[in-house]
Amino acid sequence: MIPLFLLFEKLGLVGTSYPLIIPAFFGIPFYIFLLRQFFMGLPDSLREAAKIDGASEFRIYWQIMLPLAKPAVLAVGLFQFMASWTDFIGPLLYLTDSVQYTLSLGLQQFQSQKGSEWGLMMAVSTMMTVPVILLFFFLQKTFIKGITFSGIK
């Protein structure tokens, strides 16, 4: 964390939301491994049949492999959303203005100001959880398709 903070400080990005956004574009190793394993599990015969039909590598990826990998891509998207949504230490390091604070920091700040207002804290915690639950319920069918597809040989 320290080298990354020093890098963003030299670039003049501390105090902005860019240090929270930029690292996600360079790939999280777990997500890369998850997608690699999913693509390795896809049958080679699909790619070979498309090559025989004259499809380019980009077309094979875009029209054959990517639609089949939709459940894995959505799983990675959900994991990244949950990690970003509940991130506490990143915004604490990089954001300096309380107006830019995320909900996690806002909840902690609320707790330090109001003390033990448990009813209000539970209400805010529930409101923080609702988007993640809704996202999962809307994407549940796609996850189940991915599970059933990975079980077929």
Short mmCIF file of C-alpha atoms in Angstrom, two decimals:
data_model
loop_
_atom_site.label_atom_id
_atom_site.label_comp_id
_atom_site.label_asym_id
_atom_site.label_seq_id
_atom_site.Cartn_x
_atom_site.Cartn_y
_atom_site.Cartn_z
CA MET A 1 0.00 0.00 0.00
CA ILE A 2 2.82 2.40 0.80
CA PRO A 3 4.47 2.29 -2.67
CA LEU A 4 1.10 2.68 -4.35
CA PHE A 5 0.26 5.64 -2.13
CA LEU A 6 3.63 7.26 -2.89
CA LEU A 7 3.07 6.72 -6.61
CA PHE A 8 -0.36 8.35 -6.54
CA GLU A 9 1.00 11.16 -4.38
CA LYS A 10 3.79 11.87 -6.90
CA LEU A 11 1.22 11.88 -9.68
CA GLY A 12 -0.87 14.37 -7.69
CA LEU A 13 -3.90 12.08 -7.52
CA VAL A 14 -4.29 11.86 -3.74
CA GLY A 15 -7.48 13.68 -2.81
CA THR A 16 -9.27 12.53 -5.97
CA SER A 17 -11.21 9.36 -6.74
CA TYR A 18 -8.72 8.25 -9.43
CA PRO A 19 -6.60 6.09 -7.05
CA LEU A 20 -9.78 4.11 -6.32
CA ILE A 21 -10.58 3.58 -10.00
CA ILE A 22 -7.21 3.14 -11.77
CA PRO A 23 -5.93 -0.05 -10.06
CA ALA A 24 -9.02 -2.01 -11.10
CA PHE A 25 -8.18 -1.47 -14.79
CA PHE A 26 -4.84 -3.26 -14.49
CA GLY A 27 -6.37 -6.53 -13.36
CA ILE A 28 -6.74 -8.25 -10.03
CA PRO A 29 -4.71 -11.51 -10.04
CA PHE A 30 -7.55 -13.62 -8.62
CA TYR A 31 -9.96 -12.44 -11.31
CA ILE A 32 -7.41 -13.07 -14.05
CA PHE A 33 -6.88 -16.60 -12.74
CA LEU A 34 -10.64 -17.21 -12.50
CA LEU A 35 -11.25 -16.12 -16.09
CA ARG A 36 -8.22 -18.05 -17.34
CA GLN A 37 -9.47 -21.24 -15.72
CA PHE A 38 -12.93 -20.71 -17.18
CA PHE A 39 -11.56 -20.19 -20.69
CA MET A 40 -9.28 -23.23 -20.30
CA GLY A 41 -12.38 -25.29 -19.47
CA LEU A 42 -14.12 -24.36 -22.72
CA PRO A 43 -13.79 -27.04 -25.42
CA ASP A 44 -11.12 -26.40 -28.06
CA SER A 45 -13.42 -27.88 -30.69
CA LEU A 46 -15.51 -24.67 -30.67
CA ARG A 47 -12.50 -22.53 -31.52
CA GLU A 48 -11.21 -25.00 -34.10
CA ALA A 49 -14.60 -25.25 -35.83
CA ALA A 50 -14.80 -21.46 -36.03
CA LYS A 51 -11.27 -21.29 -37.51
CA ILE A 52 -12.21 -23.86 -40.13
CA ASP A 53 -15.24 -21.71 -41.00
CA GLY A 54 -12.87 -18.76 -41.57
CA ALA A 55 -13.47 -16.70 -38.43
CA SER A 56 -10.69 -14.41 -37.21
CA GLU A 57 -9.34 -14.62 -33.66
CA PHE A 58 -11.25 -11.48 -32.67
CA ARG A 59 -14.49 -12.84 -34.09
CA ILE A 60 -13.99 -16.18 -32.33
CA TYR A 61 -13.45 -14.36 -29.06
CA TRP A 62 -16.27 -11.85 -29.51
CA GLN A 63 -19.01 -14.11 -30.90
CA ILE A 64 -18.20 -17.53 -29.43
CA MET A 65 -15.97 -17.43 -26.36
CA LEU A 66 -17.20 -14.23 -24.68
CA PRO A 67 -20.92 -15.18 -24.74
CA LEU A 68 -20.01 -18.55 -23.21
CA ALA A 69 -17.93 -16.80 -20.54
CA LYS A 70 -20.75 -14.45 -19.58
CA PRO A 71 -21.34 -16.14 -16.18
CA ALA A 72 -17.65 -15.94 -15.28
CA VAL A 73 -17.40 -12.32 -16.39
CA LEU A 74 -20.50 -11.45 -14.37
CA ALA A 75 -19.07 -13.27 -11.34
CA VAL A 76 -15.87 -11.23 -11.63
CA GLY A 77 -17.96 -8.09 -12.02
CA LEU A 78 -19.99 -8.92 -8.92
CA PHE A 79 -16.86 -9.69 -6.89
CA GLN A 80 -15.24 -6.41 -7.98
CA PHE A 81 -18.41 -4.45 -7.25
CA MET A 82 -18.60 -5.94 -3.76
CA ALA A 83 -14.91 -5.24 -3.13
CA SER A 84 -15.24 -1.62 -4.28
CA TRP A 85 -18.57 -1.07 -2.52
CA THR A 86 -17.27 -2.22 0.86
CA ASP A 87 -13.70 -0.91 0.53
CA PHE A 88 -12.69 1.00 3.63
CA ILE A 89 -8.93 1.36 3.61
CA GLY A 90 -8.60 2.63 0.01
CA PRO A 91 -10.90 5.63 0.40
CA LEU A 92 -9.44 6.26 3.85
CA LEU A 93 -5.95 6.56 2.34
CA TYR A 94 -6.70 8.51 -0.81
CA LEU A 95 -9.69 10.76 -0.07
CA THR A 96 -8.99 13.88 1.92
CA ASP A 97 -12.31 15.72 1.63
CA SER A 98 -15.22 14.36 3.65
CA VAL A 99 -17.59 15.27 0.80
CA GLN A 100 -15.96 12.53 -1.33
CA TYR A 101 -16.17 9.81 1.34
CA THR A 102 -17.71 6.50 0.37
CA LEU A 103 -20.54 4.88 2.31
CA SER A 104 -18.15 2.74 4.35
CA LEU A 105 -16.28 5.82 5.55
CA GLY A 106 -19.54 7.66 6.08
CA LEU A 107 -20.85 4.86 8.27
CA GLN A 108 -17.67 4.90 10.37
CA GLN A 109 -17.83 8.69 10.64
CA PHE A 110 -21.50 8.46 11.64
CA GLN A 111 -20.60 5.95 14.36
CA SER A 112 -17.84 8.17 15.73
CA GLN A 113 -20.18 11.19 15.84
CA LYS A 114 -23.42 9.62 17.08
CA GLY A 115 -21.99 6.93 19.35
CA SER A 116 -24.29 3.98 19.90
CA GLU A 117 -27.35 4.91 17.88
CA TRP A 118 -27.86 1.26 16.96
CA GLY A 119 -31.19 1.69 15.19
CA LEU A 120 -29.80 4.31 12.82
CA MET A 121 -26.59 2.34 12.26
CA MET A 122 -28.54 -0.81 11.37
CA ALA A 123 -30.71 1.19 8.96
CA VAL A 124 -27.65 2.59 7.18
CA SER A 125 -25.99 -0.85 7.14
CA THR A 126 -29.10 -2.33 5.57
CA MET A 127 -29.16 0.40 2.94
CA MET A 128 -25.52 -0.40 2.13
CA THR A 129 -26.36 -4.10 1.69
CA VAL A 130 -29.45 -3.65 -0.51
CA PRO A 131 -27.62 -2.89 -3.82
CA VAL A 132 -25.43 -5.99 -3.50
CA ILE A 133 -28.42 -8.22 -2.76
CA LEU A 134 -30.44 -6.75 -5.65
CA LEU A 135 -27.53 -7.18 -8.04
CA PHE A 136 -27.15 -10.82 -7.03
CA PHE A 137 -30.87 -11.55 -7.43
CA PHE A 138 -30.99 -9.98 -10.88
CA LEU A 139 -27.92 -11.94 -12.04
CA GLN A 140 -28.80 -15.21 -10.29
CA LYS A 141 -30.12 -16.89 -13.45
CA THR A 142 -26.86 -16.21 -15.28
CA PHE A 143 -24.82 -17.68 -12.42
CA ILE A 144 -26.91 -20.85 -12.45
CA LYS A 145 -26.41 -21.14 -16.22
CA GLY A 146 -22.66 -20.93 -15.63
CA ILE A 147 -22.76 -23.66 -13.01
CA THR A 148 -24.79 -26.00 -15.23
CA PHE A 149 -22.55 -25.27 -18.23
CA SER A 150 -19.36 -26.01 -16.29
CA GLY A 151 -20.76 -29.39 -15.20
CA ILE A 152 -21.39 -30.61 -18.76
CA LYS A 153 -18.52 -32.46 -20.44
#
